[in-house]
C-alpha atoms as a printed R data frame, in Angstrom:
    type eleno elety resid chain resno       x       y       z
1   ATOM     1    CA   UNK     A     1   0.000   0.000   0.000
2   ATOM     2    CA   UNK     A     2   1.036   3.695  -1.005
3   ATOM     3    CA   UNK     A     3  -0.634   6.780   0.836
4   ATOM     4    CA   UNK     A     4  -0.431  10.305   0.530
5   ATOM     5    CA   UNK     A     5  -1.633  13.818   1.649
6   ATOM     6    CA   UNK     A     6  -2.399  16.993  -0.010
7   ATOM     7    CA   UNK     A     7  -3.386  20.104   1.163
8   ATOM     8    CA   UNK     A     8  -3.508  22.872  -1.081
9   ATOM     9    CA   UNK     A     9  -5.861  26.228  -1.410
10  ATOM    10    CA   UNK     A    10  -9.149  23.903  -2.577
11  ATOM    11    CA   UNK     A    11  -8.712  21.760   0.580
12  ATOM    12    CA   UNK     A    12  -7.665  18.581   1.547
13  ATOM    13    CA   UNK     A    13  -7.174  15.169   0.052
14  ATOM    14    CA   UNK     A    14  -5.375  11.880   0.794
15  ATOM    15    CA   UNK     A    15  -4.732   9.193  -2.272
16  ATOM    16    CA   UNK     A    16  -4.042   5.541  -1.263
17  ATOM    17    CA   UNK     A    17  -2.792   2.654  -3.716
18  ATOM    18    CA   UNK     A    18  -2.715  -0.950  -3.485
19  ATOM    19    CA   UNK     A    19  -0.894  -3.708  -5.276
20  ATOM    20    CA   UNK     A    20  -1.080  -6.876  -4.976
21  ATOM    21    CA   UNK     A    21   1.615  -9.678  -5.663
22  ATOM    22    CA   UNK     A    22  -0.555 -11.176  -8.349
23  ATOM    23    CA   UNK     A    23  -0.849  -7.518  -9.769
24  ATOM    24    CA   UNK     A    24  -4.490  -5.925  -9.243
25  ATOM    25    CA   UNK     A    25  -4.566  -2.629  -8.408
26  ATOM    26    CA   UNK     A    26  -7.123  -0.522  -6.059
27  ATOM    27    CA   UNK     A    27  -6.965   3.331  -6.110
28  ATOM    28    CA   UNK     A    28  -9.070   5.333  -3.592
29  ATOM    29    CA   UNK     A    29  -9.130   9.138  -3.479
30  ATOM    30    CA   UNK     A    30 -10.067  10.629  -0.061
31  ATOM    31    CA   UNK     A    31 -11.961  14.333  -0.086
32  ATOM    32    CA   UNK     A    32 -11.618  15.782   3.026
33  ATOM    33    CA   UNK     A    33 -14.062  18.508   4.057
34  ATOM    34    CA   UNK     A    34 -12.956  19.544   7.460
35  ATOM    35    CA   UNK     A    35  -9.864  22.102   8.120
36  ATOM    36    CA   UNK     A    36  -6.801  19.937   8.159
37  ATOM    37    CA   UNK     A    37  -2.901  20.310   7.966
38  ATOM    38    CA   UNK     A    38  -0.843  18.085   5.628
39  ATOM    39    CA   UNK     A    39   0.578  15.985   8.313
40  ATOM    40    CA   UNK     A    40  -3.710  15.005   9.197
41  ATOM    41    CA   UNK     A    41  -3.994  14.661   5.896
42  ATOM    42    CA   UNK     A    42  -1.036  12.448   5.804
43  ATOM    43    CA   UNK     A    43  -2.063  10.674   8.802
44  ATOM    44    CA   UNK     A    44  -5.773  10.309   7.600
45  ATOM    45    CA   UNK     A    45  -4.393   8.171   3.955
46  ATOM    46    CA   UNK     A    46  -2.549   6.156   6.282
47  ATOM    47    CA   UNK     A    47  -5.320   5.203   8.214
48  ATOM    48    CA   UNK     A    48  -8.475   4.966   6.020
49  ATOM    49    CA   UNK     A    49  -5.918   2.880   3.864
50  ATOM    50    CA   UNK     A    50  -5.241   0.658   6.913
51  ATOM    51    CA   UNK     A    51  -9.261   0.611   6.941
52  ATOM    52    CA   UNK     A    52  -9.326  -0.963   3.904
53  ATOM    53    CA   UNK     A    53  -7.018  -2.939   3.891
54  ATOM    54    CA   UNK     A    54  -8.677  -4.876   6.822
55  ATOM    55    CA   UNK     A    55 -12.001  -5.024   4.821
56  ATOM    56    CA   UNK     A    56 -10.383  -6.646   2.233
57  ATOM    57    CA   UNK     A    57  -8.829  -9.312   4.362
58  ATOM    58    CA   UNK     A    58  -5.086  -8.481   3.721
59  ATOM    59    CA   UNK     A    59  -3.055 -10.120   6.478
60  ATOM    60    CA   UNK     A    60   0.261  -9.286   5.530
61  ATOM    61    CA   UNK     A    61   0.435  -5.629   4.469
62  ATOM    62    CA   UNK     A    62   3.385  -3.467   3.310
63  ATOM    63    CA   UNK     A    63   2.997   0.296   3.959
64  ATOM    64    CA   UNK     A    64   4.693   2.985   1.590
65  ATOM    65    CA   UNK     A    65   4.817   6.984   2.190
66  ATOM    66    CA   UNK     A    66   6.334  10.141   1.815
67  ATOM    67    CA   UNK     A    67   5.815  11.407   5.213
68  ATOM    68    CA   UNK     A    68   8.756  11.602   7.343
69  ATOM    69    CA   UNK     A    69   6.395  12.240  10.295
70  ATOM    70    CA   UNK     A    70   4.110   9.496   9.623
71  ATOM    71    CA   UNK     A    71   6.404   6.554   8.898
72  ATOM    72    CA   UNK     A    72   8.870   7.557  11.931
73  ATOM    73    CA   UNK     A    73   5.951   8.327  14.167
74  ATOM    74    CA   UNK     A    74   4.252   4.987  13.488
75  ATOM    75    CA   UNK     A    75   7.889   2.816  13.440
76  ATOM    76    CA   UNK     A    76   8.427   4.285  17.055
77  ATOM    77    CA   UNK     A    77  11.512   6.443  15.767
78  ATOM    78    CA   UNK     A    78  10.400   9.711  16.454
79  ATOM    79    CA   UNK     A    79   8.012  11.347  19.431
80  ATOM    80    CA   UNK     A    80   4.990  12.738  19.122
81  ATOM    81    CA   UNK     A    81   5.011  16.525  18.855
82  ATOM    82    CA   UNK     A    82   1.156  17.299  19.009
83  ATOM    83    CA   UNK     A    83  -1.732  15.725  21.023
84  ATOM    84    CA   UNK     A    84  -3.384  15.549  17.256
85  ATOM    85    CA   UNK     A    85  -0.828  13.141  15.623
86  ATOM    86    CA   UNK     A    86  -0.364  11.303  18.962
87  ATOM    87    CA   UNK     A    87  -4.249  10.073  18.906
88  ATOM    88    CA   UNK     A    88  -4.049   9.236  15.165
89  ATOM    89    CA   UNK     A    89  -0.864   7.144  15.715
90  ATOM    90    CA   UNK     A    90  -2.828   4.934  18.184
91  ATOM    91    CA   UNK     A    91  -5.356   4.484  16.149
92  ATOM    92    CA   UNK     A    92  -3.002   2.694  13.509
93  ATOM    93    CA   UNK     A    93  -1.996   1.069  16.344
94  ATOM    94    CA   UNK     A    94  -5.410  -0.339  17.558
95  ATOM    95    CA   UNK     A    95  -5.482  -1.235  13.804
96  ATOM    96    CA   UNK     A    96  -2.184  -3.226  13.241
97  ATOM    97    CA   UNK     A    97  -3.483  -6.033  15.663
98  ATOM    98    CA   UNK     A    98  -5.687  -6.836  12.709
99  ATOM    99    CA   UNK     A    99  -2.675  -8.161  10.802
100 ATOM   100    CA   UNK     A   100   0.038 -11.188  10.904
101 ATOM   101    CA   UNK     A   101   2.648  -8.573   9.434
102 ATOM   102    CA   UNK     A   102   2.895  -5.041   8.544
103 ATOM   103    CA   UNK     A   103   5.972  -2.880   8.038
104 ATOM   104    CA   UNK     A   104   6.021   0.763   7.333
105 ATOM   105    CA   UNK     A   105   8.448   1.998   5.092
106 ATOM   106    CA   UNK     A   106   9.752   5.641   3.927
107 ATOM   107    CA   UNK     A   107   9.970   6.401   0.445
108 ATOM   108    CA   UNK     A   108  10.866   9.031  -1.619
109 ATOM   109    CA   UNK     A   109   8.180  11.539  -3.545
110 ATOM   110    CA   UNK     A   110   9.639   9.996  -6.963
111 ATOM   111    CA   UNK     A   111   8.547   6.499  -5.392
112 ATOM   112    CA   UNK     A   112   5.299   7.405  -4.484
113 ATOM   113    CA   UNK     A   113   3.455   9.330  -7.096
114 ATOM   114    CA   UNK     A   114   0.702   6.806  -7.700
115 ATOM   115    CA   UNK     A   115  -1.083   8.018  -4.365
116 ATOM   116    CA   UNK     A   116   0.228  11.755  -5.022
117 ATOM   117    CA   UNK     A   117  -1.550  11.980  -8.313
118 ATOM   118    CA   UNK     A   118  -4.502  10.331  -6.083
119 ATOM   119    CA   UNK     A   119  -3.683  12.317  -2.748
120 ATOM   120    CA   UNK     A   120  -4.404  15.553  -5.437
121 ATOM   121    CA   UNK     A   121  -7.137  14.533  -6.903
122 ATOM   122    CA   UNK     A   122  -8.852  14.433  -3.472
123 ATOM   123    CA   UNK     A   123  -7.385  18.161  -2.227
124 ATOM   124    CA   UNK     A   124  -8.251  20.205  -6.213
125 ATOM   125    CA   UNK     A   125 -12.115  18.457  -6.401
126 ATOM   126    CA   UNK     A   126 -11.338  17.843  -9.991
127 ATOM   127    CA   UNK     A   127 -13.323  14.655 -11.209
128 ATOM   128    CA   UNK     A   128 -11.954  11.645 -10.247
129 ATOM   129    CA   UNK     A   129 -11.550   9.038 -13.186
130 ATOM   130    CA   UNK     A   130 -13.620   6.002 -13.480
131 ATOM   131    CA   UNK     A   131 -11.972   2.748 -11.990
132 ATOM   132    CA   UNK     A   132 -10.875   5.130  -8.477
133 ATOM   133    CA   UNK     A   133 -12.757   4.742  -5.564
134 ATOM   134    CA   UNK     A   134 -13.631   8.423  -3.726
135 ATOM   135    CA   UNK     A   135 -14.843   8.952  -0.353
136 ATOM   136    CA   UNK     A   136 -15.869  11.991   1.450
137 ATOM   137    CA   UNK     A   137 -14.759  12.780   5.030
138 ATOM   138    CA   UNK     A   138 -16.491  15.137   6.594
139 ATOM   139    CA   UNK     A   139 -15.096  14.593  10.043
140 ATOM   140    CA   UNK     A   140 -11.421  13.992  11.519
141 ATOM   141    CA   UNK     A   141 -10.860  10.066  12.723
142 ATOM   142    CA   UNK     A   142  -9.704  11.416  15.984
143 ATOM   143    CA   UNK     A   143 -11.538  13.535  18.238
């Protein structure tokens, strides 16, 4: 799985991508309607991908993104720096019970432009191309 976050003067948006080893492909693009920064937005991908990734039944899952904060946060390499991405980290981690194996992994913004293209789709409100999967948030996953 590949997330991203966007933020940009239309709003918010987060872009997830899955692969599987057999080769199918799932995109979802994320509109968020509630004030966010890029690191919620960032932090919302990872999750609602996380989401879905349960739903499906995937029980092994590798996790790609861009976000420094995110990926360090989550791996337990960095500290928390706001009550906000503190609650949202725990709620991956309530989340990564539902697994046998997942490993989150940095990448560059070269690597992950599948769920950027996605992650911008979701913040501009453009129209999102047939074969993507949109969902509206109109409320934070944390309180």
């Amino acid at each position: 799985m590949y997330f991203d976050g966007s933020l940009n003067l239309d709003g918010a948006g987060a872009g997830i991508f899955f692969f599987s080893p057999s080769g199918d492909k799932l995109r979802y693009v994320l509109r968020i309607h509630f004030p966010a920064s890029n690191n919620a937005a960032e932090y919302e991908a990872c999750l609602h991908g996380l989401r879905i990734a349960v739903e499906l039944g995937v029980k092994r899952l590798l996790v790609h993104g861009d976000s420094a904060l995110v990926i360090n946060q989550v791996n337990k390499d960095w500290s928390f720096n706001s009550d906000k991405m503190d609650a949202y980290c725990l709620k991956i981690r309530k989340l990564e019970g539902k697994f046998y194996g997942i490993e989150y992994h940095h990448v560059v913004r070269d690597q992950n432009q599948a769920a950027d293209q996605l992650s911008k789709l979701g913040s501009t409100r453009v129209i999102v191309p047939a074969g993507v999967f949109i969902q509206d948030l109109h409320m934070p996953s944390i309180n």
